[in-house]
mmCIF file of C-alpha atoms and ligand atoms in Angstrom:
data_model
loop_
_atom_site.group_PDB
_atom_site.id
_atom_site.type_symbol
_atom_site.label_atom_id
_atom_site.label_comp_id
_atom_site.label_asym_id
_atom_site.label_seq_id
_atom_site.Cartn_x
_atom_site.Cartn_y
_atom_site.Cartn_z
ATOM 1 C CA MET A 1 128.282 48.944 74.244
ATOM 2 C CA THR A 2 127.738 46.098 76.435
ATOM 3 C CA GLY A 3 124.294 47.039 77.762
ATOM 4 C CA ASP A 4 125.151 47.629 81.335
ATOM 5 C CA ASP A 5 126.762 50.534 82.814
ATOM 6 C CA ILE A 6 130.109 49.383 83.269
ATOM 7 C CA PRO A 7 132.168 50.038 80.175
ATOM 8 C CA GLU A 8 134.887 47.427 79.071
ATOM 9 C CA PRO A 9 137.826 49.011 79.855
ATOM 10 C CA GLU A 10 139.749 47.643 76.824
ATOM 11 C CA ALA A 11 136.816 48.776 74.300
ATOM 12 C CA ARG A 12 136.761 52.179 76.122
ATOM 13 C CA GLU A 13 140.714 52.624 76.060
ATOM 14 C CA LYS A 14 140.591 51.500 72.288
ATOM 15 C CA LEU A 15 138.057 54.269 71.445
ATOM 16 C CA LEU A 16 139.500 56.998 73.407
ATOM 17 C CA ARG A 17 143.211 56.155 71.584
ATOM 18 C CA SER A 18 142.141 56.318 68.286
ATOM 19 C CA LYS A 19 139.848 59.186 68.624
ATOM 20 C CA ALA A 20 142.667 61.185 70.453
ATOM 21 C CA GLN A 21 145.054 60.062 67.465
ATOM 22 C CA TRP A 22 142.506 61.337 64.933
ATOM 23 C CA ALA A 23 143.056 64.857 66.534
ATOM 24 C CA GLU A 24 147.166 64.308 66.501
ATOM 25 C CA ASP A 25 146.753 63.225 62.888
ATOM 26 C CA GLY A 26 144.493 66.076 61.840
ATOM 27 C CA ARG A 27 142.168 63.392 59.986
ATOM 28 C CA LEU A 28 139.001 64.608 57.877
ATOM 29 C CA LEU A 29 140.416 68.322 57.610
ATOM 30 C CA THR A 30 139.802 69.605 54.387
ATOM 31 C CA GLY A 31 141.403 73.027 54.577
ATOM 32 C CA ARG A 32 138.300 74.429 52.795
ATOM 33 C CA PRO A 33 136.481 76.523 55.552
ATOM 34 C CA ASP A 34 132.881 77.841 54.519
ATOM 35 C CA LEU A 35 132.801 80.951 56.450
ATOM 36 C CA GLY A 36 129.615 82.159 54.548
ATOM 37 C CA HIS A 37 127.772 79.001 54.939
ATOM 38 C CA VAL A 38 127.491 78.898 51.315
ATOM 39 C CA ASN A 39 126.639 75.107 51.786
ATOM 40 C CA ARG A 40 124.320 73.950 54.111
ATOM 41 C CA LEU A 41 126.767 70.941 54.599
ATOM 42 C CA PRO A 42 129.898 72.302 56.393
ATOM 43 C CA PRO A 43 133.322 71.121 54.822
ATOM 44 C CA GLY A 44 134.515 67.510 55.334
ATOM 45 C CA GLN A 45 130.959 66.594 56.371
ATOM 46 C CA ARG A 46 128.693 63.758 54.874
ATOM 47 C CA LEU A 47 124.654 63.523 55.084
ATOM 48 C CA VAL A 48 123.301 60.872 57.186
ATOM 49 C CA THR A 49 119.542 59.757 57.738
ATOM 50 C CA ASN A 50 120.034 57.686 60.621
ATOM 51 C CA TRP A 51 121.276 58.880 63.898
ATOM 52 C CA PRO A 52 124.610 57.621 65.126
ATOM 53 C CA VAL A 53 125.326 56.978 68.831
ATOM 54 C CA LEU A 54 128.611 58.060 70.214
ATOM 55 C CA ASP A 55 129.664 57.862 73.698
ATOM 56 C CA LEU A 56 132.440 56.963 76.203
ATOM 57 C CA GLY A 57 131.337 53.381 76.556
ATOM 58 C CA ALA A 58 128.508 53.788 79.268
ATOM 59 C CA GLN A 59 125.071 54.917 78.794
ATOM 60 C CA PRO A 60 123.831 56.022 82.343
ATOM 61 C CA ASP A 61 120.351 54.723 83.199
ATOM 62 C CA VAL A 62 119.212 57.958 85.279
ATOM 63 C CA ALA A 63 115.867 56.888 87.082
ATOM 64 C CA LYS A 64 113.469 59.799 86.522
ATOM 65 C CA GLU A 65 112.715 60.356 90.151
ATOM 66 C CA ASN A 66 116.607 60.618 91.157
ATOM 67 C CA TRP A 67 117.583 62.964 88.248
ATOM 68 C CA ARG A 68 118.824 66.399 89.183
ATOM 69 C CA LEU A 69 119.919 69.377 87.403
ATOM 70 C CA ARG A 70 122.030 71.875 89.476
ATOM 71 C CA ILE A 71 122.682 75.221 87.823
ATOM 72 C CA GLY A 72 125.492 77.377 90.042
ATOM 73 C CA GLY A 73 128.799 78.997 90.051
ATOM 74 C CA LEU A 74 128.921 82.734 89.475
ATOM 75 C CA VAL A 75 124.927 83.356 89.333
ATOM 76 C CA GLU A 76 122.539 85.205 91.235
ATOM 77 C CA ASN A 77 120.097 82.517 91.810
ATOM 78 C CA PRO A 78 121.573 78.940 91.779
ATOM 79 C CA VAL A 79 118.810 75.986 91.022
ATOM 80 C CA VAL A 80 118.207 72.453 91.665
ATOM 81 C CA TYR A 81 115.496 71.009 89.639
ATOM 82 C CA THR A 82 113.671 67.668 89.468
ATOM 83 C CA LEU A 83 112.420 66.477 86.417
ATOM 84 C CA ASP A 84 108.884 67.796 86.988
ATOM 85 C CA GLN A 85 110.286 70.996 87.716
ATOM 86 C CA PHE A 86 112.135 71.136 84.524
ATOM 87 C CA PHE A 87 108.935 70.279 82.846
ATOM 88 C CA ALA A 88 107.091 72.837 84.458
ATOM 89 C CA LEU A 89 109.329 75.556 83.018
ATOM 90 C CA PRO A 90 108.487 77.452 79.852
ATOM 91 C CA GLN A 91 109.016 74.923 76.954
ATOM 92 C CA CYS A 92 110.159 75.625 73.575
ATOM 93 C CA GLU A 93 110.717 73.547 70.159
ATOM 94 C CA THR A 94 113.709 74.235 67.970
ATOM 95 C CA VAL A 95 114.898 72.465 64.555
ATOM 96 C CA SER A 96 118.332 72.136 63.622
ATOM 97 C CA ASP A 97 121.275 70.587 62.178
ATOM 98 C CA ILE A 98 123.790 68.084 63.804
ATOM 99 C CA HIS A 99 127.325 68.185 62.927
ATOM 100 C CA CYS A 100 129.562 65.613 64.554
ATOM 101 C CA VAL A 101 133.247 65.820 64.306
ATOM 102 C CA THR A 102 133.436 62.413 63.148
ATOM 103 C CA ALA A 103 132.069 63.910 60.090
ATOM 104 C CA TRP A 104 128.546 63.027 59.742
ATOM 105 C CA SER A 105 125.654 65.592 59.771
ATOM 106 C CA ARG A 106 122.086 65.186 60.356
ATOM 107 C CA TYR A 107 119.332 67.734 59.096
ATOM 108 C CA ASP A 108 116.215 69.138 60.548
ATOM 109 C CA ASN A 109 116.099 67.547 64.097
ATOM 110 C CA ARG A 110 113.098 68.838 65.846
ATOM 111 C CA TRP A 111 114.063 69.572 69.784
ATOM 112 C CA ASN A 112 111.573 70.058 72.778
ATOM 113 C CA GLY A 113 112.741 71.290 76.025
ATOM 114 C CA VAL A 114 113.718 74.416 77.700
ATOM 115 C CA ALA A 115 115.660 77.337 76.173
ATOM 116 C CA THR A 116 118.881 78.017 77.465
ATOM 117 C CA LYS A 117 117.771 81.588 77.396
ATOM 118 C CA THR A 118 115.026 80.683 79.832
ATOM 119 C CA LEU A 119 117.441 79.274 82.224
ATOM 120 C CA LEU A 120 119.832 82.400 81.728
ATOM 121 C CA ASP A 121 116.567 84.456 83.001
ATOM 122 C CA ILE A 122 116.090 82.448 85.829
ATOM 123 C CA VAL A 123 119.590 81.919 87.310
ATOM 124 C CA LYS A 124 121.083 85.500 86.026
ATOM 125 C CA PRO A 125 124.517 85.049 85.663
ATOM 126 C CA LYS A 126 127.043 87.716 87.516
ATOM 127 C CA PRO A 127 129.081 89.925 85.095
ATOM 128 C CA GLU A 128 132.237 87.905 85.877
ATOM 129 C CA ALA A 129 130.864 84.724 84.600
ATOM 130 C CA ARG A 130 132.371 84.234 80.992
ATOM 131 C CA HIS A 131 132.509 80.449 80.361
ATOM 132 C CA VAL A 132 129.801 77.445 80.948
ATOM 133 C CA LEU A 133 130.971 74.375 82.207
ATOM 134 C CA PHE A 134 128.942 70.921 81.573
ATOM 135 C CA GLN A 135 129.061 68.235 83.751
ATOM 136 C CA SER A 136 127.164 64.587 82.768
ATOM 137 C CA TYR A 137 125.793 61.458 84.428
ATOM 138 C CA ASP A 138 128.589 59.386 82.625
ATOM 139 C CA GLY A 139 131.442 61.958 83.768
ATOM 140 C CA TYR A 140 131.718 63.536 80.579
ATOM 141 C CA THR A 141 132.475 67.408 80.461
ATOM 142 C CA THR A 142 132.633 70.252 78.009
ATOM 143 C CA ASN A 143 133.072 73.875 77.916
ATOM 144 C CA VAL A 144 131.525 76.755 75.860
ATOM 145 C CA LYS A 145 131.493 80.434 76.083
ATOM 146 C CA LEU A 146 128.662 82.222 77.927
ATOM 147 C CA ALA A 147 127.729 83.883 74.471
ATOM 148 C CA VAL A 148 127.518 80.139 72.887
ATOM 149 C CA PHE A 149 125.520 79.074 75.669
ATOM 150 C CA ALA A 150 123.036 81.697 75.036
ATOM 151 C CA GLU A 151 122.538 81.250 71.470
ATOM 152 C CA ASP A 152 118.900 81.554 70.184
ATOM 153 C CA ASN A 153 118.795 77.739 69.107
ATOM 154 C CA ALA A 154 120.519 76.294 72.351
ATOM 155 C CA ILE A 155 118.056 74.184 74.237
ATOM 156 C CA LEU A 156 118.080 71.416 77.026
ATOM 157 C CA ALA A 157 116.160 69.100 75.210
ATOM 158 C CA HIS A 158 113.840 66.078 76.622
ATOM 159 C CA SER A 159 112.246 65.224 73.471
ATOM 160 C CA TRP A 160 113.448 64.557 69.930
ATOM 161 C CA GLU A 161 110.795 64.451 66.892
ATOM 162 C CA GLY A 162 108.020 64.720 69.425
ATOM 163 C CA LYS A 163 109.374 61.434 71.559
ATOM 164 C CA PRO A 164 111.083 61.226 74.705
ATOM 165 C CA LEU A 165 114.803 61.010 74.349
ATOM 166 C CA THR A 166 116.177 57.593 74.220
ATOM 167 C CA ARG A 167 118.546 56.513 76.903
ATOM 168 C CA GLU A 168 121.357 56.057 74.215
ATOM 169 C CA HIS A 169 120.782 59.990 72.980
ATOM 170 C CA GLY A 170 121.097 61.187 76.691
ATOM 171 C CA ALA A 171 117.625 60.813 78.457
ATOM 172 C CA PRO A 172 116.008 62.481 80.495
ATOM 173 C CA VAL A 173 117.831 65.721 79.418
ATOM 174 C CA ARG A 174 120.612 66.617 76.867
ATOM 175 C CA VAL A 175 122.283 69.878 75.808
ATOM 176 C CA VAL A 176 121.739 70.901 72.192
ATOM 177 C CA ILE A 177 124.023 73.772 70.929
ATOM 178 C CA PRO A 178 123.662 73.309 67.082
ATOM 179 C CA ASP A 179 126.167 75.721 65.728
ATOM 180 C CA TRP A 180 129.157 73.652 67.024
ATOM 181 C CA TYR A 181 130.376 70.265 66.640
ATOM 182 C CA PHE A 182 128.188 67.868 68.539
ATOM 183 C CA TRP A 183 130.594 67.056 71.310
ATOM 184 C CA LYS A 184 129.622 70.338 72.554
ATOM 185 C CA SER A 185 126.142 68.852 73.437
ATOM 186 C CA PRO A 186 126.401 66.705 76.381
ATOM 187 C CA LYS A 187 124.226 63.956 76.980
ATOM 188 C CA TRP A 188 122.612 63.005 80.414
ATOM 189 C CA ILE A 189 123.225 66.603 81.736
ATOM 190 C CA THR A 190 123.361 66.890 85.521
ATOM 191 C CA ARG A 191 125.400 70.039 86.194
ATOM 192 C CA ILE A 192 125.786 73.756 84.536
ATOM 193 C CA GLU A 193 128.466 75.801 86.154
ATOM 194 C CA PHE A 194 129.039 79.605 85.185
ATOM 195 C CA VAL A 195 132.528 80.543 85.669
ATOM 196 C CA ALA A 196 135.102 83.403 84.959
ATOM 197 C CA GLU A 197 137.979 81.119 83.728
ATOM 198 C CA ASP A 198 137.595 78.520 80.943
ATOM 199 C CA ARG A 199 138.358 75.054 81.915
ATOM 200 C CA PRO A 200 138.539 72.642 78.939
ATOM 201 C CA GLY A 201 136.259 69.396 78.948
ATOM 202 C CA PHE A 202 136.929 65.804 78.304
ATOM 203 C CA TRP A 203 137.686 66.013 74.373
ATOM 204 C CA GLU A 204 139.002 69.572 74.873
ATOM 205 C CA VAL A 205 141.956 68.044 76.742
ATOM 206 C CA ARG A 206 142.392 65.412 74.192
ATOM 207 C CA GLY A 207 143.392 67.238 71.222
ATOM 208 C CA TYR A 208 140.187 68.658 70.233
ATOM 209 C CA HIS A 209 139.580 72.107 69.542
ATOM 210 C CA ASN A 210 138.322 74.225 72.468
ATOM 211 C CA GLU A 211 135.419 76.306 70.210
ATOM 212 C CA GLY A 212 134.539 73.778 67.408
ATOM 213 C CA ASP A 213 132.732 75.594 64.770
ATOM 214 C CA PRO A 214 132.040 73.241 61.851
ATOM 215 C CA TRP A 215 132.377 76.013 59.068
ATOM 216 C CA LYS A 216 135.926 76.819 60.123
ATOM 217 C CA GLU A 217 136.434 73.062 60.545
ATOM 218 C CA GLU A 218 137.711 73.650 64.045
ATOM 219 C CA ARG A 219 137.977 69.929 64.854
ATOM 220 C CA TYR A 220 141.362 69.811 66.692
ATOM 221 C CA SER A 221 143.449 72.168 68.715
HETATM 222 N N1 LIG B 301 127.446 62.906 78.319
HETATM 223 C C1 LIG B 301 128.067 62.551 77.254
HETATM 224 N N2 LIG B 301 127.815 63.473 76.125
HETATM 225 C C2 LIG B 301 128.073 63.517 75.083
HETATM 226 C C3 LIG B 301 128.984 62.504 74.706
HETATM 227 C C4 LIG B 301 129.483 61.487 75.717
HETATM 228 O O1 LIG B 301 130.249 60.707 75.570
HETATM 229 N N3 LIG B 301 128.538 61.752 76.849
HETATM 230 N N4 LIG B 301 129.690 62.681 73.240
HETATM 231 C C5 LIG B 301 129.502 63.663 72.479
HETATM 232 C C6 LIG B 301 129.826 63.169 71.339
HETATM 233 S S1 LIG B 301 131.309 63.354 70.711
HETATM 234 C C7 LIG B 301 128.828 63.399 70.337
HETATM 235 S S2 LIG B 301 129.122 63.440 68.544
HETATM 236 C C8 LIG B 301 127.419 63.276 70.760
HETATM 237 C C9 LIG B 301 126.482 62.242 70.387
HETATM 238 O O2 LIG B 301 125.428 62.433 70.489
HETATM 239 P P1 LIG B 301 124.563 61.093 70.032
HETATM 240 O O3 LIG B 301 124.798 60.122 70.435
HETATM 241 O O4 LIG B 301 123.061 61.516 70.430
HETATM 242 O O5 LIG B 301 124.574 61.161 68.348
HETATM 243 O O6 LIG B 301 127.381 63.678 72.105
HETATM 244 C C10 LIG B 301 128.256 64.475 72.478
HETATM 245 N N5 LIG B 301 127.830 64.304 73.969
HETATM 246 MO MO1 LIG B 302 131.551 63.205 68.652
#
């Protein structure tokens, strides 16, 4: 990271190329799925106690007064929230493990924010809505099935371990969908769109799996 918003193109290119190469090579695959979740650590993962930072080389500095969350597409009630409005929604707390496709896992992360279920009750997806597309302030995108978005432990988090998220981890608000590899949990979220047809996101078009179940080791496509 350079500390400003403009990533060094060379560093960014290098990172993208090496991570795309991992997918091509099938790096880290063990071929030992843990479908029954016998172990707490999914196959091929190692436990860390720090919290690594992964991004595309830019960490947007979103001023609180400018932050907006737009939720639309195939819904009955599209919404646009300011940060104050987002904080005024019913709040919840979850504790979950992180599993990153680069093979680190981190246990027992305490998140505070708004449950995705709460947002679903408000926007009311139409019956044709089957997939959810995320867009972030750094240009990152990712996609999940509506049923994954609706999981009980999925949250739009503003705090981690009782403190506001830091910029590097996605402030002011990030998505956390803990039962899937962490690239499905976009930082600096600004738009959520409900759609009928799936649309692969940033890593999904670069060799990464469309679903990303860590227990089945769905790292690459
Ligand atoms: N907006 C945005 N969200 C993102 C990413 C990103 O580059 N931009 N990287 C993803 C990846 S690959 C991972 S592993 C996690 C890392 O989150 P962390 O930096 O808080 O550990 O964020 C995910 N969400
Ligand atoms: Mo990742």
